[in-house]
Amino acid sequence: MSDELQPVADTEPIKDPGLAEHQFRPQDVDEAQAKRTERQIAWMFRVAGLLFLGFCFAYFLIDIDDTFLGWSAQNFAFGMTLGGGLLLVGVGIIQWAKKLMGDHEMVEMRHPSASSDEDRVAVMKDINAGIEESGFGRRPMIRNSLLGSMALLGLPAVVLLRDLGPLPHGQRETVWKKGMRLVNDVTGTPIKPSDMQVGQLVNGQPAVVYETDADGEPVLHGTELLQVKSKASIIVVRMRPEDVTPSKGRENWGVDGILCFSKICTHVGCPISLWEQQTHHLLCPCHQSTFDLGDNGKVIFGPAHRPLPQLPLGVDDEGYLIAMSDFPEIVAPSYPELARDQKKLDNKS
Amino acid sequence: MSTTEQYTPIEQTGVGKKAAGPVGWLDDRLGLAGVAKKNLRKVFPEHWSFMLGEIALWSFVVLLLTGVFLTFWFQPSMTEVEYHGSYLPFNGLEMSQAYKSTLDISFDIRGGLLIRQIHHWAAALFIAAMIAHMLRVFFTGAYRKPREINWLIGVGLFSLGLVEGFAGYSLPDDLLSGTGLRFVDGLIRSIPLVGSYLEFFIFGGEFPGDEIIPRLYMAHILLIPAILLGLVGAHMLLLVYHKHTQWPGPGRTEKNVVGYPMLPVYAAKAGGFFFVVFGFTALMGALLQINPVWVYGPYNPSEVTAGSQPDWYMGFSEGLVRMMPGWESTFFNYTWSWNVFIPAVGGLTGLFVVLGVWPFIEQWITGDKRDHHLLQRPRNAPVRTAIGVAGMTAYGVAWAAGGNDILATKFHMDIYTLTWIFRIGFFVFPVIAFMVTKRICIGLQRADANRILHGYETGVIERSPEGGFSERHAPLPAAQQYTLTAHDRVPVLEAPAETDANGVAAPHSRKEKLRARVQRFYYRDTLDKPTAEDVHHAEEHLGHHDGHPVELGDEFQGVSETGVPRVH
């Protein structure tokens, strides 16, 4: 161990005066004071005991629906009795330790964390004896084959995890397809262009979300439904046609200024819905990525990189809004194969 | 009522005699006396700041106790069921079993809501106490040799604690926690090359899948708590083995530890403190609502509430994600989502790595290989303290950025401007904090030197024959003076030798030069404590120079830490 930075003793400006004289507490010198403290502490424990009993009474006497000052009466009574009792027990014990228990400071010497040099030498000797007697060093064949098999044991451990889930698939598609109606997210009713006012935003879903089979049971439910919603949720907005500047190829994706975008943020997938009518900006409440819906869903602020995918719209024979295809761009947060998948989508269309 | 009874030594009581004392029965089988002899009266030093880790320990115990209670009813399943419980607004609503059982615990199990709230508050307190404890250890240099391994264990506890907390608040499967999981899904997807595979394997399919809640549950109640328990045990064992650090002071040296014995004083104080922590969290559970999942509703991937926030300890990570510009690139036909990967994955790992390596970096800079058992006052290690405050500032900016939407609405500010302030501030504010903190430390060092060399201000104003007024100073009591000087001198820095004794260019000279430079940076401007000579001169000056040896009244009781005389 290097001692180069060890301060030299006689350069110390002040000598260690040693431990301060013991200060007696009132309880040490005055028996009456000690008795008083003892009584105080005993009362804390007694009241705590009563509070614990009170907890039990509350459990059986207070109804689960009762309220107290707007709180659940039970929660209040349980918490106050339990918490108050515990606090009194704790404070009582600490008071006991501080005021009545012996308070003579003790000095204990430290020992170096390191073992003695002899012990270190002895341990090295033992380890070497172990290596020597096992022949670990002398018999490389047996050693290496063991190490090899141990390394291979890692493989079953990894392979065993294979069935944690399926391989990635279907990330580039949603349930949207040509002809599927847009429906209101809350009521499930299809949307007509005439239902929408300029400046309005409607949260929507693909019609399949509300579809039922012959028995009246929903086609999608449980996890499947959540998975569909987490990719196919949309927002439908109506802007004045002159406020919309569609990029090339998107001129006919809207119907009378009605445009449809994915509701799922391209950043980490929060559903976006904070709509600024005047600026036609859409703000994600999670990380404040902001998209300009008048400008093809372009990102104008925040951590998102990709524009909000747009769904090409049309109108069916009954005059309801429908999708003309699936999203031409990939919805939901980015993933490593996104660039490749996007190329495949581009080639398809 | 209260009588102090005559105490009978335990080996003379009835039970004691029968078992030859409890020590006898157990010791025949376990040989405990050898261990107990050393540890029952083990000495622990006393200081309020040593209690912070204790809060973390006891809130962990509260978490274990309340957590066991919650497992009796919680059902970690994502199977959708129809709700028909006591909370009428949700009657007939489809929800996962996890969410339904959380509602049941809150509304139909007596005491369930209280225990749930205690559990959540204790979790918030657990992490807060760990951070406070970690800062205490950092700013007092308590992580120095031989305690580096215990520091690493602490970093492990902190990082696992964050993961454990996140897993815990994700379990109820409500709208808020589901949004958190949606974020985690985006984070996993952003991991280069393997993101999609990890997503499908972890969620058991495409988000949200039906596996994530049961899997998080397993991690939350078994895997992580087991590791945490093991690490807590190791943390405590090392604490006992190294013996606690102590503040320097009269009679307190590197070679000893001064304080009170474990039995009875510390056992009682620490044991009593458990009840205080439990009681405190129980009162919070009674009076302060936390995570009212029934307000948020069941998870639905097409809904979110504005102002969604993670639990407070994840706020800095959230802020890093919010501050990050939208960078994403395509290389080799793969998409690289830097906008998520750098702040979310990089931010968390970066924090843990920096914390983990710091003791070793500092040791490399100072070249100090000695054991340290005396704590340093933050002012006496100005650059370390400044680095610590700079780190806290960066953390604070990130944390604030995690609530940029709330801040924007509360303070009527433009959210984009605010975000830009955070983006720039994340890099600028820590530098300012560094400089300011270092200056404050040096100022405080000067004040200490002043009090040693010129004494404290007595409050006695004297008028000189010439009519000038001055305040009389008096020397600090010896114990105070000693405490103020009981720290290492600033080492004399030497430039590394360019060549060795034979005139040949020294090996590693480049590395050594870098080290010398960092070392100069580390010690620059640090004020050294006065020398014996300085003090000697000062004594003469104070005692005789002005011809007024200071007479202190009988009621003088020394001076407080801040130099104010204590007069009772």
Coordinates of C-alpha atoms in Angstrom, one line a residue, chain A residues 86-87 90 93-94, chain B residues 54 57-63 65 267-281:
Chain A
L86 CA -47.0 2.0 14.8
L87 CA -45.7 5.6 15.1
G90 CA -41.5 3.5 17.2
I93 CA -38.7 2.7 21.6
I94 CA -36.5 5.5 20.3
Chain B
E54 CA -32.2 2.9 7.2
L57 CA -34.1 -0.6 4.4
W58 CA -37.3 -0.3 6.4
S59 CA -39.4 0.9 3.5
F60 CA -38.2 -2.2 1.7
V61 CA -39.4 -4.3 4.6
V62 CA -42.8 -2.5 4.5
L63 CA -42.9 -3.3 0.8
L65 CA -45.0 -7.1 4.1
A267 CA -31.0 -2.3 18.1
A268 CA -33.7 -0.2 19.9
K269 CA -33.1 2.9 17.8
A270 CA -33.1 1.0 14.5
G271 CA -35.9 -1.3 15.5
G272 CA -38.0 1.6 16.7
F273 CA -37.3 3.4 13.5
F274 CA -38.8 0.5 11.5
F275 CA -42.1 1.2 13.3
V276 CA -41.7 4.9 12.6
V277 CA -41.3 4.3 8.9
F278 CA -44.1 1.8 8.8
G279 CA -46.3 4.1 10.8
F280 CA -45.4 7.1 8.6
T281 CA -46.3 5.2 5.4

